[in-house]
Tab-separated table of C-alpha atoms in Angstrom:
chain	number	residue	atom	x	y	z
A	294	UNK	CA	-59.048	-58.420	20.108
A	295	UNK	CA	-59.945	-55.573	22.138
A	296	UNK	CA	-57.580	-53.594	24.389
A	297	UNK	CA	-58.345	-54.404	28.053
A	298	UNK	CA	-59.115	-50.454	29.425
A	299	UNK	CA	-57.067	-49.561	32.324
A	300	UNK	CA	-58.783	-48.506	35.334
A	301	UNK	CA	-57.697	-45.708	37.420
A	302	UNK	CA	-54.863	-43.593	36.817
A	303	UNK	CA	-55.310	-40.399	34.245
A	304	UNK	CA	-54.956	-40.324	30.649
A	305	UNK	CA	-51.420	-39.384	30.595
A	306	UNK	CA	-50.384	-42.293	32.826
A	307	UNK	CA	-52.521	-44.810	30.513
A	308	UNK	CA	-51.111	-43.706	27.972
A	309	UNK	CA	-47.676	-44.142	29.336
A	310	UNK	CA	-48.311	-47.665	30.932
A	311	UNK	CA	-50.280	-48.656	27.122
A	312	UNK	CA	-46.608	-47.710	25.439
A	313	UNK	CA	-44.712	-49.796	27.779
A	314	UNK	CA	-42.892	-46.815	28.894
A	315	UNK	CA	-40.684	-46.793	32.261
A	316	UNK	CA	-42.130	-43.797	34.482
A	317	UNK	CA	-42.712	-42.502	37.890
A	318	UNK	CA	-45.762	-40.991	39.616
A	319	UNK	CA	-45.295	-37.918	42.060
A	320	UNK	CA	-48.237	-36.818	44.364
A	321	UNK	CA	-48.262	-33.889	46.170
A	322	UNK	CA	-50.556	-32.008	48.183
A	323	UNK	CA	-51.741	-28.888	45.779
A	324	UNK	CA	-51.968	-25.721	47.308
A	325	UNK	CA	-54.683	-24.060	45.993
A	326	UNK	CA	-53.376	-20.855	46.237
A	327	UNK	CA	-50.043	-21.317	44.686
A	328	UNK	CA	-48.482	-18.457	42.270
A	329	UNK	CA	-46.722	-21.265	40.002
A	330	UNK	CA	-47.836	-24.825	39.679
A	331	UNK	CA	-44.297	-26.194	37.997
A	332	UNK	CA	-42.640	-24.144	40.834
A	333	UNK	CA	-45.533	-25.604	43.472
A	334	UNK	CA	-44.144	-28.939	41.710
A	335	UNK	CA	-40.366	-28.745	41.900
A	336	UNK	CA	-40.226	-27.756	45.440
A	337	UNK	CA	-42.958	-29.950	46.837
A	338	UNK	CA	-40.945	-32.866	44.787
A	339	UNK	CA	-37.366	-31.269	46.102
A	340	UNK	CA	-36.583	-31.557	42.260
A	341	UNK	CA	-34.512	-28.586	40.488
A	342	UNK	CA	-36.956	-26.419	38.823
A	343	UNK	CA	-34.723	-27.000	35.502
A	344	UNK	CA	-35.900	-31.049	35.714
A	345	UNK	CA	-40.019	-29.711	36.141
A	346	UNK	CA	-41.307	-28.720	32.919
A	347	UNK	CA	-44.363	-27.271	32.126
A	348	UNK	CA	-47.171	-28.320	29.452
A	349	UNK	CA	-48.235	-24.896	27.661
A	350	UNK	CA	-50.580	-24.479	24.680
A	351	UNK	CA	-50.058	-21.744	22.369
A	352	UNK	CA	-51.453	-20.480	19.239
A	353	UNK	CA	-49.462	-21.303	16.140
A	354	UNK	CA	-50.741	-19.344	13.169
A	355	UNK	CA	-54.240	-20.250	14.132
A	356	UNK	CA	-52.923	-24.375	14.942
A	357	UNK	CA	-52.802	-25.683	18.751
A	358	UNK	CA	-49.360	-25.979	19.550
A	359	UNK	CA	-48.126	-27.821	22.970
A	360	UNK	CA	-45.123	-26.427	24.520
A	361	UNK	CA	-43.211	-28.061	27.411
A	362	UNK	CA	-40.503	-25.840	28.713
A	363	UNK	CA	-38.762	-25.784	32.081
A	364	UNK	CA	-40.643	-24.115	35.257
A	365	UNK	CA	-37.526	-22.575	36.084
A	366	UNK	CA	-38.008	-20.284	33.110
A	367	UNK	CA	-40.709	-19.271	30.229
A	368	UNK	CA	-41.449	-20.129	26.742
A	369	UNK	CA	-40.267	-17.651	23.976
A	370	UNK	CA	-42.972	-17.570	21.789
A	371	UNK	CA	-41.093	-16.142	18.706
A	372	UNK	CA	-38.430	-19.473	18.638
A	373	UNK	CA	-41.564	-21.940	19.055
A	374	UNK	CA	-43.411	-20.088	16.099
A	375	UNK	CA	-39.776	-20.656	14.090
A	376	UNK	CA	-39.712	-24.252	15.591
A	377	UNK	CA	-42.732	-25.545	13.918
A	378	UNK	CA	-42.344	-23.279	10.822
A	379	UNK	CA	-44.880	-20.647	11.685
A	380	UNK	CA	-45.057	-17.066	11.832
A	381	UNK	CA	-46.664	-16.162	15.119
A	382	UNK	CA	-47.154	-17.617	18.368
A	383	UNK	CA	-49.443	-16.190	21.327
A	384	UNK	CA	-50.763	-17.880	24.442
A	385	UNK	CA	-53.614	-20.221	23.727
A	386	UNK	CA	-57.168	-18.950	25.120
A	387	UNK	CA	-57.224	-21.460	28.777
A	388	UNK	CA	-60.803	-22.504	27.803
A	389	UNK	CA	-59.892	-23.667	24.501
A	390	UNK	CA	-56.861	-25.229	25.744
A	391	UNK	CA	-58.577	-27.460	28.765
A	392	UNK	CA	-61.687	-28.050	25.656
A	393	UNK	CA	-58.469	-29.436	23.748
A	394	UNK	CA	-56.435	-31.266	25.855
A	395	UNK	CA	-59.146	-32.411	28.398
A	396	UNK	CA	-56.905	-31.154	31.190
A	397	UNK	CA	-57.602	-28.449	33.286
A	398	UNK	CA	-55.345	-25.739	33.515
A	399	UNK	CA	-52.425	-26.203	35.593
A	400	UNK	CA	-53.048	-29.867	35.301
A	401	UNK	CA	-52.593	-29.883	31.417
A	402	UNK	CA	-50.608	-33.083	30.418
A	403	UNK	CA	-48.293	-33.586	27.340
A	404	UNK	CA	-49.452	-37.019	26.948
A	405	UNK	CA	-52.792	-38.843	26.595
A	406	UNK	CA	-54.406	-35.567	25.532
A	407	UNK	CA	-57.934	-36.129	24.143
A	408	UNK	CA	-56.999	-34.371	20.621
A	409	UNK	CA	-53.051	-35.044	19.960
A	410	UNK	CA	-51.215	-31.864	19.496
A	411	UNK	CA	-48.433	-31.163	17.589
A	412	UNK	CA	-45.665	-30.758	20.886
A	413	UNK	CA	-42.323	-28.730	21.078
A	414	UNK	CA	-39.906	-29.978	23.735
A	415	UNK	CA	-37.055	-27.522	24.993
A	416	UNK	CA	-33.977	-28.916	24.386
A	417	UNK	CA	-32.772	-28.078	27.681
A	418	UNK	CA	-34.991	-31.639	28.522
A	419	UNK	CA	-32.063	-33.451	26.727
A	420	UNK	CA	-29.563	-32.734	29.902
A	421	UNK	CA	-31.230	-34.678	32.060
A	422	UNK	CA	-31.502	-38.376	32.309
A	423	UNK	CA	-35.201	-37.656	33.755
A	424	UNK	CA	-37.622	-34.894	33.413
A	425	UNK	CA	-41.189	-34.605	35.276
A	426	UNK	CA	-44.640	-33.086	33.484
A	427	UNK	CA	-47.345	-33.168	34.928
A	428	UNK	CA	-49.458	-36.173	34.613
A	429	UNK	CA	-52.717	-34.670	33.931
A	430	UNK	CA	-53.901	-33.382	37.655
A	431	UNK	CA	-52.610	-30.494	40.013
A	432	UNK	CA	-50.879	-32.314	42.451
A	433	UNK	CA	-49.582	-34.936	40.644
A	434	UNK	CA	-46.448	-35.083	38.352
A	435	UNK	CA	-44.918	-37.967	36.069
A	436	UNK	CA	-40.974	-39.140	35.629
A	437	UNK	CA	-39.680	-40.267	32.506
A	438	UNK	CA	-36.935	-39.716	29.842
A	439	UNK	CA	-36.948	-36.875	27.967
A	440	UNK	CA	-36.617	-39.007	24.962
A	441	UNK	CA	-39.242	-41.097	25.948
A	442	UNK	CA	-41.758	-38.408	26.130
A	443	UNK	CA	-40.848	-37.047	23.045
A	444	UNK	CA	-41.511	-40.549	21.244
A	445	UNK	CA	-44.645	-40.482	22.533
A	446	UNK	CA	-45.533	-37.823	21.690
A	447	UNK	CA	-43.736	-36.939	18.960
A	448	UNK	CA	-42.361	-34.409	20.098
A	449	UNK	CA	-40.007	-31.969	18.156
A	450	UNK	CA	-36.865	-30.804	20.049
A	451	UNK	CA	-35.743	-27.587	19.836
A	452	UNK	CA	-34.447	-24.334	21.518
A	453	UNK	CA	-37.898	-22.491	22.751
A	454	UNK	CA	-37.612	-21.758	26.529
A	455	UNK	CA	-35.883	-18.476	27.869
A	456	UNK	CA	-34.469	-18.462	31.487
């Protein structure tokens, strides 16, 4: 039997609502001009900026690596290299990213990428009963368990953002 496709949404929500998962959708008006979209995010929301994490892509030893770390601070490349047993870590090129995920940047979702990443979660996620990412557009953000996303995505959780 064929899986009924979902209309409207974005992948990360499809994906979400396929898995039977329990979220919330956040819209926003994006401001174009913004210096920070997970900062954009947090206040527009009037959620700490430790409960909006980011989705970044790095460069694992030549492997696309997903990191989602909180906007309040930044991802330390040398503990998400150690995380997934690697040696170095730099900041994905944003073209090969977006070509990767399908997102575009500042939009980039953890979930319902079009090419599934292996993904690093800080473990600050774990102190919160709810964490948003973005769901896969500027100006629009997704609320869910941090255990929850990293099921779906299966996520590893581990120490890799620096406040």
């Amino acid at each position: 039997m064929a899986k009924k496709k979902q209309s409207g949404g974005t992948p990360a929500t499809v994906a979400l609502t396929a898995a039977g998962i329990a979220f919330t959708v956040h819209a926003y008006e994006h401001d174009p001009a913004a210096a920070s979209y997970g900062e954009e995010a947090a206040q527009a929301l009037g959620v700490s900026a430790e409960r909006v994490f980011k989705t970044l892509v790095a460069d694992v030893d030549g492997e696309l690596t997903v990191a989602v770390v909180p906007v309040a601070g930044s991802l330390d490349l040398k503990a998400l290299a150690a995380a997934v047993g690697g040696k170095r870590a730099t900041m994905a090129d944003p073209a090969a990213a977006e070509r990767t995920t399908g997102y575009v940047r500042g939009g980039i979702s953890p979930l319902g990428q079009r090419k599934r990443l292996r993904t690093v979660l800080d473990d600050s996620a774990s102190g919160h009963a709810t964490i948003c990412v973005s769901a896969g557009r500027r100006g629009l953000e997704v609320e869910l368990s941090p255990a929850d996303l990293a099921a779906l995505t299966g996520a590893l959780v581990a120490p890799i953002g620096r406040v």
